Amino acid sequence: MIKITKIREPRELKKYRTQPGAAYIAMDRSVKEAVLNSLLNEQGHLCAYCMRRIPETRKLPTGIPKITIEHWFPQNPTDGQDLGQGLDYRNMFVVCSGNRGCGTEKDLTCDAKRKNAALKVNPCDANTLATIRYGADGTIKSSDPVIDEDLNKRLNLNCQAISLPETRRRVLNELLFDIKKNHPTGDIRLYCRRKLEQLTEPSDYKKPYVGILIEWLERHV
């Protein structure tokens, strides 16, 4: 996961919110498309949680969306608390399919797995991301036990069924191979600094699973 910086909300959403009876469930298609496009751009076309490319290109079971608008503070919390979160752009992300249609609850990920569970880890809050680390095997973890439960239980970001750790490991190994090829000896800090700047600059299309690369580079600059 990486920090997401929210941009100005789409004017279509702002206008829709002023209409009598406005609700997320009744949002016009044109408004939803404007929100989706805005969220995709600010997230670099990556799932806010697992960092897969979205919309997904793989074939999904009939009726399973390739991209979903996610509400960080649950749109329908179990305590019924309504703070206007359904139409609050600051509360919205876009996420992948969450492996919906896999046939088993344990292999769901992201919003499909967490449902209405409250989260402490927040892609917009750098403080909640600061404890996240990645293992050499591609696993994601946190020194904060609550956030670690978010990552592993509520979001299932180490799901083996869709090879999340293995894919992250391959992405990291590509970086390490590139470093070894171009800098077999000597100080690599300048290279790491430049690579880090490249990966963290605003981009409509960020590299999938870039979180593991950023975390590794930050430790080597």
GROMACS .gro file of C-alpha atoms in nm:
model
  221
    1MET     CA    1   0.000   0.000   0.000
    2ILE     CA    2   0.110   0.356  -0.066
    3LYS     CA    3  -0.025   0.694   0.039
    4ILE     CA    4  -0.303   0.826  -0.182
    5THR     CA    5  -0.336   1.203  -0.210
    6LYS     CA    6  -0.694   1.306  -0.274
    7ILE     CA    7  -0.759   1.561  -0.546
    8ARG     CA    8  -1.056   1.794  -0.585
    9GLU     CA    9  -1.382   1.605  -0.606
   10PRO     CA   10  -1.556   1.589  -0.946
   11ARG     CA   11  -1.801   1.875  -0.998
   12GLU     CA   12  -2.061   1.617  -1.104
   13LEU     CA   13  -2.053   1.461  -0.755
   14LYS     CA   14  -2.059   1.799  -0.582
   15LYS     CA   15  -2.365   1.901  -0.784
   16TYR     CA   16  -2.542   1.568  -0.730
   17ARG     CA   17  -2.494   1.587  -0.353
   18THR     CA   18  -2.707   1.906  -0.342
   19GLN     CA   19  -3.007   1.733  -0.496
   20PRO     CA   20  -3.295   1.636  -0.264
   21GLY     CA   21  -3.277   1.269  -0.170
   22ALA     CA   22  -2.924   1.225  -0.310
   23ALA     CA   23  -2.777   0.891  -0.207
   24TYR     CA   24  -2.488   0.679  -0.325
   25ILE     CA   25  -2.713   0.388  -0.418
   26ALA     CA   26  -2.919   0.617  -0.646
   27MET     CA   27  -2.621   0.792  -0.805
   28ASP     CA   28  -2.658   0.857  -1.178
   29ARG     CA   29  -2.433   0.657  -1.407
   30SER     CA   30  -2.270   0.973  -1.541
   31VAL     CA   31  -2.185   1.087  -1.188
   32LYS     CA   32  -2.044   0.747  -1.096
   33GLU     CA   33  -1.827   0.741  -1.409
   34ALA     CA   34  -1.690   1.086  -1.325
   35VAL     CA   35  -1.605   0.965  -0.973
   36LEU     CA   36  -1.446   0.646  -1.105
   37ASN     CA   37  -1.227   0.832  -1.352
   38SER     CA   38  -1.114   1.079  -1.088
   39LEU     CA   39  -1.031   0.803  -0.839
   40LEU     CA   40  -0.844   0.601  -1.102
   41ASN     CA   41  -0.629   0.900  -1.191
   42GLU     CA   42  -0.537   0.985  -0.833
   43GLN     CA   43  -0.456   0.619  -0.755
   44GLY     CA   44  -0.254   0.559  -1.071
   45HIS     CA   45  -0.498   0.287  -1.182
   46LEU     CA   46  -0.404   0.065  -0.887
   47CYS     CA   47  -0.628  -0.098  -0.628
   48ALA     CA   48  -0.607   0.107  -0.308
   49TYR     CA   49  -0.538  -0.206  -0.103
   50CYS     CA   50  -0.362  -0.487  -0.293
   51MET     CA   51  -0.219  -0.256  -0.566
   52ARG     CA   52  -0.322  -0.472  -0.861
   53ARG     CA   53  -0.386  -0.292  -1.190
   54ILE     CA   54  -0.749  -0.179  -1.225
   55PRO     CA   55  -0.979  -0.218  -1.404
   56GLU     CA   56  -0.867  -0.581  -1.417
   57THR     CA   57  -0.802  -0.729  -1.760
   58ARG     CA   58  -0.853  -1.092  -1.661
   59LYS     CA   59  -1.185  -1.260  -1.735
   60LEU     CA   60  -1.412  -1.257  -1.432
   61PRO     CA   61  -1.727  -1.458  -1.358
   62THR     CA   62  -2.046  -1.307  -1.500
   63GLY     CA   63  -2.174  -1.017  -1.292
   64ILE     CA   64  -1.845  -0.954  -1.107
   65PRO     CA   65  -1.729  -0.593  -1.161
   66LYS     CA   66  -1.366  -0.535  -1.261
   67ILE     CA   67  -1.358  -0.221  -1.051
   68THR     CA   68  -1.554  -0.104  -0.744
   69ILE     CA   69  -1.593   0.223  -0.556
   70GLU     CA   70  -1.495   0.150  -0.196
   71HIS     CA   71  -1.589   0.352   0.113
   72TRP     CA   72  -1.310   0.350   0.374
   73PHE     CA   73  -1.554   0.439   0.651
   74PRO     CA   74  -1.826   0.182   0.579
   75GLN     CA   75  -2.119   0.318   0.384
   76ASN     CA   76  -2.353   0.099   0.591
   77PRO     CA   77  -2.178   0.044   0.927
   78THR     CA   78  -2.330  -0.207   1.165
   79ASP     CA   79  -2.406   0.070   1.418
   80GLY     CA   80  -2.605   0.259   1.154
   81GLN     CA   81  -2.387   0.568   1.189
   82ASP     CA   82  -2.460   0.801   0.894
   83LEU     CA   83  -2.212   1.086   0.860
   84GLY     CA   84  -2.278   1.141   0.493
   85GLN     CA   85  -1.993   0.902   0.416
   86GLY     CA   86  -2.169   0.752   0.113
   87LEU     CA   87  -2.127   1.070  -0.093
   88ASP     CA   88  -1.807   1.200   0.069
   89TYR     CA   89  -1.534   1.193  -0.198
   90ARG     CA   90  -1.263   1.193   0.071
   91ASN     CA   91  -1.405   0.859   0.188
   92MET     CA   92  -1.386   0.695  -0.156
   93PHE     CA   93  -1.126   0.472  -0.321
   94VAL     CA   94  -1.138   0.235  -0.615
   95VAL     CA   95  -1.049  -0.129  -0.565
   96CYS     CA   96  -1.021  -0.453  -0.760
   97SER     CA   97  -1.274  -0.736  -0.779
   98GLY     CA   98  -1.153  -0.869  -0.444
   99ASN     CA   99  -1.143  -1.215  -0.604
  100ARG     CA  100  -1.524  -1.230  -0.594
  101GLY     CA  101  -1.660  -1.544  -0.754
  102CYS     CA  102  -1.374  -1.761  -0.625
  103GLY     CA  103  -1.618  -1.981  -0.438
  104THR     CA  104  -1.465  -1.956  -0.091
  105GLU     CA  105  -1.469  -1.681   0.171
  106LYS     CA  106  -1.108  -1.736   0.276
  107ASP     CA  107  -0.976  -1.640  -0.068
  108LEU     CA  108  -1.155  -1.305  -0.092
  109THR     CA  109  -0.943  -0.991  -0.065
  110CYS     CA  110  -0.971  -0.615  -0.025
  111ASP     CA  111  -1.325  -0.474   0.014
  112ALA     CA  112  -1.484  -0.810  -0.069
  113LYS     CA  113  -1.311  -0.956   0.237
  114ARG     CA  114  -1.351  -0.667   0.483
  115LYS     CA  115  -1.720  -0.602   0.406
  116ASN     CA  116  -1.830  -0.349   0.672
  117ALA     CA  117  -1.546  -0.412   0.916
  118ALA     CA  118  -1.378  -0.098   1.047
  119LEU     CA  119  -1.019  -0.039   0.936
  120LYS     CA  120  -0.733   0.139   1.106
  121VAL     CA  121  -0.501   0.132   0.805
  122ASN     CA  122  -0.595   0.418   0.572
  123PRO     CA  123  -0.430   0.477   0.232
  124CYS     CA  124  -0.480   0.852   0.281
  125ASP     CA  125  -0.311   0.861   0.623
  126ALA     CA  126   0.068   0.823   0.609
  127ASN     CA  127   0.081   0.758   0.985
  128THR     CA  128  -0.116   0.435   0.947
  129LEU     CA  129   0.112   0.323   0.662
  130ALA     CA  130   0.441   0.396   0.839
  131THR     CA  131   0.457   0.061   1.017
  132ILE     CA  132   0.407  -0.147   0.701
  133ARG     CA  133   0.699  -0.359   0.586
  134TYR     CA  134   0.750  -0.627   0.319
  135GLY     CA  135   0.940  -0.951   0.349
  136ALA     CA  136   1.183  -1.081   0.088
  137ASP     CA  137   0.914  -1.339   0.003
  138GLY     CA  138   0.669  -1.059  -0.085
  139THR     CA  139   0.454  -1.081   0.227
  140ILE     CA  140   0.313  -0.759   0.372
  141LYS     CA  141   0.304  -0.703   0.748
  142SER     CA  142   0.295  -0.435   1.016
  143SER     CA  143   0.452  -0.388   1.358
  144ASP     CA  144   0.117  -0.245   1.473
  145PRO     CA  145  -0.096  -0.549   1.567
  146VAL     CA  146  -0.425  -0.382   1.467
  147ILE     CA  147  -0.293  -0.279   1.127
  148ASP     CA  148  -0.138  -0.622   1.082
  149GLU     CA  149  -0.483  -0.773   1.136
  150ASP     CA  150  -0.621  -0.528   0.879
  151LEU     CA  151  -0.363  -0.644   0.625
  152ASN     CA  152  -0.382  -1.016   0.691
  153LYS     CA  153  -0.735  -1.083   0.815
  154ARG     CA  154  -0.969  -0.801   0.719
  155LEU     CA  155  -0.812  -0.735   0.375
  156ASN     CA  156  -0.630  -1.067   0.321
  157LEU     CA  157  -0.341  -0.901   0.137
  158ASN     CA  158  -0.122  -1.211   0.167
  159CYS     CA  159  -0.375  -1.425  -0.019
  160GLN     CA  160  -0.193  -1.722  -0.173
  161ALA     CA  161  -0.486  -1.816  -0.397
  162ILE     CA  162  -0.415  -1.520  -0.627
  163SER     CA  163  -0.039  -1.523  -0.559
  164LEU     CA  164  -0.017  -1.177  -0.402
  165PRO     CA  165   0.309  -1.241  -0.208
  166GLU     CA  166   0.469  -1.423  -0.502
  167THR     CA  167   0.378  -1.145  -0.745
  168ARG     CA  168   0.524  -0.882  -0.512
  169ARG     CA  169   0.839  -1.094  -0.476
  170ARG     CA  170   0.879  -1.106  -0.855
  171VAL     CA  171   0.834  -0.729  -0.883
  172LEU     CA  172   1.103  -0.673  -0.617
  173ASN     CA  173   1.336  -0.924  -0.783
  174GLU     CA  174   1.305  -0.732  -1.111
  175LEU     CA  175   1.430  -0.421  -0.932
  176LEU     CA  176   1.715  -0.609  -0.764
  177PHE     CA  177   1.820  -0.764  -1.097
  178ASP     CA  178   1.821  -0.419  -1.257
  179ILE     CA  179   2.039  -0.281  -0.978
  180LYS     CA  180   2.282  -0.574  -0.999
  181LYS     CA  181   2.303  -0.539  -1.378
  182ASN     CA  182   2.366  -0.165  -1.383
  183HIS     CA  183   2.549  -0.123  -1.052
  184PRO     CA  184   2.736  -0.449  -0.980
  185THR     CA  185   2.970  -0.266  -0.741
  186GLY     CA  186   2.983   0.064  -0.563
  187ASP     CA  187   2.732   0.291  -0.390
  188ILE     CA  188   2.372   0.241  -0.509
  189ARG     CA  189   2.217   0.522  -0.304
  190LEU     CA  190   2.203   0.771  -0.591
  191TYR     CA  191   2.038   0.514  -0.817
  192CYS     CA  192   1.788   0.429  -0.542
  193ARG     CA  193   1.710   0.795  -0.484
  194ARG     CA  194   1.641   0.858  -0.851
  195LYS     CA  195   1.435   0.542  -0.883
  196LEU     CA  196   1.236   0.637  -0.574
  197GLU     CA  197   1.161   0.980  -0.718
  198GLN     CA  198   1.046   0.818  -1.042
  199LEU     CA  199   0.812   0.575  -0.867
  200THR     CA  200   0.659   0.828  -0.629
  201GLU     CA  201   0.589   1.111  -0.873
  202PRO     CA  202   0.222   1.159  -0.973
  203SER     CA  203   0.127   0.930  -1.259
  204ASP     CA  204  -0.197   0.816  -1.422
  205TYR     CA  205  -0.052   0.465  -1.446
  206LYS     CA  206   0.167   0.359  -1.157
  207LYS     CA  207   0.356   0.030  -1.157
  208PRO     CA  208   0.144  -0.249  -1.004
  209TYR     CA  209   0.257  -0.354  -0.653
  210VAL     CA  210   0.482  -0.047  -0.636
  211GLY     CA  211   0.450  -0.040  -0.256
  212ILE     CA  212   0.714  -0.309  -0.206
  213LEU     CA  213   0.956  -0.121  -0.432
  214ILE     CA  214   0.907   0.211  -0.256
  215GLU     CA  215   0.955   0.052   0.087
  216TRP     CA  216   1.278  -0.124  -0.024
  217LEU     CA  217   1.420   0.187  -0.192
  218GLU     CA  218   1.346   0.407   0.110
  219ARG     CA  219   1.561   0.174   0.319
  220HIS     CA  220   1.852   0.201   0.073
  221VAL     CA  221   1.876   0.573  -0.009
   0.00000   0.00000   0.00000
